[in-house]
Amino acid sequence: MNRITRSSDEAHTKLKTLGFSCGDVAFIRDGQKVWQVYAHRGQQKVIAEALTQDKAWAEAARMAEVTN
């Protein structure tokens, strides 16, 4: 069975590999859907927002790598 992997799945895996607990939420701000990804590892926190789920996860993974 072929499985399509989304970039958000890859970013989630990367964050988990780095030891982060993480999740996401979508909400409406100023009439537009916004995705927020939150992750933490001890006292270290990452919060990323974007207009798509994949972009929010990619930004969170990038931020976590910079602080790693």
N, CA, C and O atoms as a MOPAC input file, in Angstrom:
PM7 MOZYME 1SCF
protein

 N      0.84400 1    -1.18200 1     0.00000 1
 C      0.00000 1     0.00000 1     0.00000 1
 C      0.88700 1     1.24300 1     0.00000 1
 O      1.78700 1     1.37000 1     0.83100 1
 N      0.63400 1     2.14200 1    -0.91900 1
 C      1.37000 1     3.40200 1    -0.97200 1
 C      0.77000 1     4.37900 1     0.01600 1
 O     -0.44800 1     4.51300 1     0.12900 1
 N      1.64400 1     5.05100 1     0.72200 1
 C      1.17800 1     6.03800 1     1.70200 1
 C      1.70200 1     7.39900 1     1.29600 1
 O      2.90200 1     7.57100 1     1.08200 1
 N      0.82500 1     8.34600 1     1.19100 1
 C      1.22000 1     9.71400 1     0.88200 1
 C      1.63900 1    10.37400 1     2.18700 1
 O      0.87700 1    10.40100 1     3.15300 1
 N      2.85100 1    10.90500 1     2.20600 1
 C      3.35700 1    11.57900 1     3.39600 1
 C      3.26800 1    13.07800 1     3.19300 1
 O      3.79400 1    13.61300 1     2.21700 1
 N      2.61500 1    13.74200 1     4.09800 1
 C      2.51100 1    15.20000 1     4.04800 1
 C      3.72300 1    15.80600 1     4.73100 1
 O      4.33300 1    15.19400 1     5.60700 1
 N      4.06200 1    17.01300 1     4.31800 1
 C      5.20200 1    17.68100 1     4.95300 1
 C      4.94000 1    17.93300 1     6.43600 1
 O      5.87700 1    17.97900 1     7.23200 1
 N      3.66200 1    18.09800 1     6.81200 1
 C      3.36200 1    18.27400 1     8.23900 1
 C      3.67700 1    16.99500 1     9.01800 1
 O      4.10700 1    17.06500 1    10.16900 1
 N      3.46700 1    15.83000 1     8.40100 1
 C      3.82300 1    14.56500 1     9.05200 1
 C      5.33200 1    14.46800 1     9.25700 1
 O      5.79900 1    14.03300 1    10.30900 1
 N      6.08500 1    14.87800 1     8.24400 1
 C      7.54700 1    14.83400 1     8.33900 1
 C      8.04600 1    15.78400 1     9.42800 1
 O      8.95200 1    15.43800 1    10.18700 1
 N      7.45900 1    16.97600 1     9.50500 1
 C      7.85900 1    17.94700 1    10.52700 1
 C      7.50500 1    17.43000 1    11.92100 1
 O      8.28000 1    17.60200 1    12.86200 1
 N      6.34200 1    16.80000 1    12.05600 1
 C      5.93400 1    16.22000 1    13.33500 1
 C      6.94800 1    15.16400 1    13.77000 1
 O      7.37300 1    15.14200 1    14.92500 1
 N      7.32600 1    14.30100 1    12.85400 1
 C      8.31800 1    13.26700 1    13.15400 1
 C      9.64500 1    13.88900 1    13.56200 1
 O     10.29100 1    13.41300 1    14.49500 1
 N     10.06000 1    14.94900 1    12.87100 1
 C     11.31900 1    15.62100 1    13.19500 1
 C     11.27300 1    16.19500 1    14.61000 1
 O     12.22700 1    16.04300 1    15.37400 1
 N     10.16900 1    16.85300 1    14.96000 1
 C     10.03700 1    17.42700 1    16.29900 1
 C     10.05600 1    16.33600 1    17.36800 1
 O     10.70900 1    16.48900 1    18.40100 1
 N      9.34600 1    15.24400 1    17.12500 1
 C      9.32800 1    14.14300 1    18.09300 1
 C     10.72500 1    13.54200 1    18.24700 1
 O     11.12800 1    13.18900 1    19.35500 1
 N     11.46300 1    13.42500 1    17.14400 1
 C     12.82400 1    12.89900 1    17.18400 1
 C     13.73500 1    13.80000 1    18.01000 1
 O     14.64000 1    13.32000 1    18.69300 1
 N     13.49100 1    15.11300 1    17.94500 1
 C     14.27300 1    16.06800 1    18.73000 1
 C     13.84100 1    16.10400 1    20.19700 1
 O     14.43800 1    16.81700 1    21.00300 1
 N     12.79400 1    15.32900 1    20.54500 1
 C     12.37000 1    15.23400 1    21.93700 1
 C     11.24700 1    16.17400 1    22.33500 1
 O     10.98100 1    16.35000 1    23.52400 1
 N     10.58400 1    16.78300 1    21.35600 1
 C      9.50300 1    17.72200 1    21.64400 1
 C      8.15900 1    17.00200 1    21.74700 1
 O      7.91300 1    16.03100 1    21.03200 1
 N      7.30100 1    17.47700 1    22.63100 1
 C      5.88000 1    17.14300 1    22.62700 1
 C      5.22400 1    18.22500 1    21.79300 1
 O      5.55800 1    19.40000 1    21.94300 1
 N      4.29500 1    17.85800 1    20.91200 1
 C      3.77400 1    18.87100 1    19.99500 1
 C      2.34800 1    18.57400 1    19.55200 1
 O      1.85000 1    17.45600 1    19.68500 1
 N      1.71400 1    19.60400 1    19.02400 1
 C      0.36500 1    19.49700 1    18.50700 1
 C      0.02400 1    20.72600 1    17.69700 1
 O      0.82800 1    21.65100 1    17.58200 1
 N     -1.17500 1    20.73100 1    17.13300 1
 C     -1.59200 1    21.88900 1    16.35000 1
 C     -3.05900 1    22.21500 1    16.58400 1
 O     -3.82200 1    21.41300 1    17.12200 1
 N     -3.42200 1    23.40400 1    16.16800 1
 C     -4.79800 1    23.87200 1    16.27900 1
 C     -5.03000 1    24.86700 1    15.14700 1
 O     -4.11700 1    25.58800 1    14.74200 1
 N     -6.25500 1    24.89700 1    14.64500 1
 C     -6.62500 1    25.88600 1    13.62900 1
 C     -7.70900 1    26.77100 1    14.21700 1
 O     -8.57100 1    26.30300 1    14.96000 1
 N     -7.66100 1    28.05100 1    13.88000 1
 C     -8.67000 1    28.98700 1    14.35400 1
 C     -8.85300 1    30.07700 1    13.31000 1
 O     -8.05400 1    30.21200 1    12.38300 1
 N     -9.90800 1    30.84400 1    13.47400 1
 C    -10.20100 1    31.94200 1    12.55400 1
 C     -9.75900 1    33.24400 1    13.19700 1
 O    -10.15600 1    33.56600 1    14.31700 1
 N     -8.92400 1    33.99400 1    12.46800 1
 C     -8.48100 1    35.31300 1    12.90900 1
 C     -8.72900 1    36.27700 1    11.75000 1
 O     -8.24500 1    36.06000 1    10.63900 1
 N     -9.47600 1    37.32700 1    12.01400 1
 C     -9.78900 1    38.32300 1    10.98600 1
 C    -10.37500 1    37.67300 1     9.73400 1
 O    -10.05300 1    38.06600 1     8.61300 1
 N    -11.23500 1    36.67900 1     9.93500 1
 C    -11.91700 1    36.02300 1     8.83100 1
 C    -11.07600 1    35.02900 1     8.05200 1
 O    -11.51100 1    34.54300 1     7.00800 1
 N     -9.88500 1    34.71600 1     8.53500 1
 C     -8.98700 1    33.81400 1     7.82100 1
 C     -8.53500 1    32.68400 1     8.74000 1
 O     -8.22100 1    32.91100 1     9.90800 1
 N     -8.50600 1    31.45900 1     8.19800 1
 C     -8.04000 1    30.32500 1     8.99100 1
 C     -6.53300 1    30.44300 1     9.21600 1
 O     -5.77100 1    30.70600 1     8.28500 1
 N     -6.12400 1    30.24700 1    10.45900 1
 C     -4.71300 1    30.27800 1    10.84900 1
 C     -4.40100 1    28.97100 1    11.57400 1
 O     -5.17000 1    28.51900 1    12.42200 1
 N     -3.26800 1    28.37600 1    11.23000 1
 C     -2.80000 1    27.17400 1    11.91400 1
 C     -1.69800 1    27.54800 1    12.88300 1
 O     -0.80200 1    28.32500 1    12.55200 1
 N     -1.76700 1    26.99200 1    14.07800 1
 C     -0.73200 1    27.22000 1    15.08000 1
 C     -0.19800 1    25.85900 1    15.53000 1
 O     -0.96100 1    24.96700 1    15.89800 1
 N      1.11700 1    25.72400 1    15.49200 1
 C      1.78600 1    24.52200 1    15.98800 1
 C      2.52600 1    24.91200 1    17.25600 1
 O      3.23300 1    25.91900 1    17.29300 1
 N      2.36000 1    24.12100 1    18.27400 1
 C      3.02600 1    24.37600 1    19.54800 1
 C      3.82200 1    23.13200 1    19.91900 1
 O      3.36600 1    22.00500 1    19.73100 1
 N      5.00400 1    23.35400 1    20.44100 1
 C      5.86900 1    22.24900 1    20.84300 1
 C      6.66400 1    22.67900 1    22.06600 1
 O      6.98800 1    23.85600 1    22.22900 1
 N      6.97100 1    21.72200 1    22.91500 1
 C      7.81900 1    22.04000 1    24.06700 1
 C      8.68300 1    20.84000 1    24.41800 1
 O      8.31600 1    19.68500 1    24.20500 1
 N      9.83700 1    21.16500 1    24.96000 1
 C     10.79100 1    20.17400 1    25.45800 1
 C     11.38100 1    20.79300 1    26.70900 1
 O     12.26700 1    21.64500 1    26.64100 1
 N     10.87700 1    20.35100 1    27.85200 1
 C     11.27900 1    20.98200 1    29.11200 1
 C     10.81100 1    22.42800 1    29.12100 1
 O      9.62900 1    22.70100 1    28.91200 1
 N     11.72600 1    23.35200 1    29.35900 1
 C     11.38300 1    24.77600 1    29.38500 1
 C     11.40800 1    25.41100 1    27.99700 1
 O     10.96600 1    26.54800 1    27.83200 1
 N     11.91100 1    24.70000 1    27.01300 1
 C     12.00500 1    25.23000 1    25.65000 1
 C     10.64800 1    25.11900 1    24.95900 1
 O     10.04800 1    24.04500 1    24.91900 1
 N     10.17000 1    26.24400 1    24.41300 1
 C      8.86700 1    26.27000 1    23.74500 1
 C      9.01700 1    26.81700 1    22.33700 1
 O      9.81900 1    27.71600 1    22.08400 1
 N      8.23300 1    26.26200 1    21.42900 1
 C      8.17300 1    26.71800 1    20.04600 1
 C      6.70900 1    26.93100 1    19.70700 1
 O      5.87800 1    26.05500 1    19.94400 1
 N      6.39300 1    28.09300 1    19.15200 1
 C      5.03700 1    28.37600 1    18.67800 1
 C      5.17100 1    28.97600 1    17.28600 1
 O      5.81700 1    30.00800 1    17.10800 1
 N      4.56300 1    28.33100 1    16.30700 1
 C      4.63000 1    28.80200 1    14.92600 1
 C      3.21700 1    28.93900 1    14.37100 1
 O      2.34500 1    28.12100 1    14.66300 1
 N      3.00200 1    29.96900 1    13.57800 1
 C      1.70400 1    30.19200 1    12.93800 1
 C      1.89100 1    30.37800 1    11.44400 1
 O      2.88900 1    30.94100 1    10.99300 1
 N      0.90800 1    29.89300 1    10.67500 1
 C      0.90900 1    30.07800 1     9.22600 1
 C     -0.51600 1    29.88700 1     8.71800 1
 O     -1.40300 1    29.46400 1     9.45900 1
 N     -0.71600 1    30.20100 1     7.46000 1
 C     -2.04700 1    30.08800 1     6.86900 1
 C     -2.38100 1    28.67000 1     6.42900 1
 O     -3.53800 1    28.37500 1     6.12900 1
 N     -1.38000 1    27.78100 1     6.38500 1
 C     -1.64600 1    26.37400 1     6.08400 1
 C     -1.02200 1    25.50700 1     7.17200 1
 O     -0.07300 1    25.91000 1     7.84300 1
 N     -1.57100 1    24.32200 1     7.32700 1
 C     -1.06100 1    23.39400 1     8.33200 1
 C      0.37700 1    22.99000 1     8.01800 1
 O      1.22700 1    22.98000 1     8.90900 1
 N      0.65100 1    22.66000 1     6.76500 1
 C      2.00200 1    22.24000 1     6.39200 1
 C      3.02900 1    23.33400 1     6.65800 1
 O      4.12100 1    23.05000 1     7.15100 1
 N      2.69400 1    24.57400 1     6.33900 1
 C      3.63800 1    25.67900 1     6.55200 1
 C      3.87100 1    25.93300 1     8.03900 1
 O      4.99200 1    26.24100 1     8.44400 1
 N      2.83500 1    25.80800 1     8.84900 1
 C      2.99700 1    26.00100 1    10.29500 1
 C      3.91200 1    24.92800 1    10.87900 1
 O      4.77900 1    25.23400 1    11.69700 1
 N      3.72900 1    23.67900 1    10.46900 1
 C      4.58400 1    22.59800 1    10.95700 1
 C      6.01500 1    22.77900 1    10.48400 1
 O      6.95200 1    22.55900 1    11.25100 1
 N      6.19600 1    23.17700 1     9.23200 1
 C      7.54900 1    23.39000 1     8.70600 1
 C      8.26500 1    24.48400 1     9.49000 1
 O      9.44800 1    24.35300 1     9.80300 1
 N      7.55800 1    25.55100 1     9.80500 1
 C      8.16100 1    26.65100 1    10.56600 1
 C      8.50900 1    26.20700 1    11.98500 1
 O      9.56200 1    26.57500 1    12.50600 1
 N      7.64000 1    25.42500 1    12.61000 1
 C      7.93000 1    24.92600 1    13.96000 1
 C      9.17500 1    24.04000 1    13.94800 1
 O     10.01600 1    24.13900 1    14.84100 1
 N      9.29500 1    23.17600 1    12.94200 1
 C     10.47500 1    22.31400 1    12.84200 1
 C     11.72900 1    23.15100 1    12.62900 1
 O     12.77000 1    22.86800 1    13.22200 1
 N     11.64100 1    24.17300 1    11.79300 1
 C     12.78300 1    25.05600 1    11.54900 1
 C     13.19400 1    25.76400 1    12.83500 1
 O     14.38000 1    25.83000 1    13.15900 1
 N     12.21600 1    26.29500 1    13.56600 1
 C     12.49900 1    26.99800 1    14.81500 1
 C     13.14300 1    26.05400 1    15.83800 1
 O     14.06600 1    26.44800 1    16.55100 1
 N     12.66300 1    24.83000 1    15.90800 1
 C     13.21400 1    23.86300 1    16.86200 1
 C     14.65500 1    23.51000 1    16.51300 1
 O     15.48600 1    23.35500 1    17.40800 1
 N     14.95800 1    23.38300 1    15.23400 1
 C     16.32900 1    23.06600 1    14.81900 1
 C     17.27900 1    24.20800 1    15.15400 1
 O     18.41800 1    23.97000 1    15.55700 1
 N     16.82100 1    25.44100 1    14.98900 1
 C     17.65400 1    26.61200 1    15.28300 1
 C     18.00500 1    26.66100 1    16.76200 1
 O     19.12100 1    27.03200 1    17.12400 1
 N     17.06300 1    26.29000 1    17.61500 1
 C     17.28300 1    26.36800 1    19.06100 1
 C     17.88700 1    25.09200 1    19.63100 1
 O     18.20200 1    25.03200 1    20.81900 1
 N     18.05100 1    24.07600 1    18.79900 1
 C     18.55300 1    22.78300 1    19.26800 1
 C     20.03200 1    22.81000 1    19.53900 1
 O     20.60500 1    21.79600 1    19.94000 1

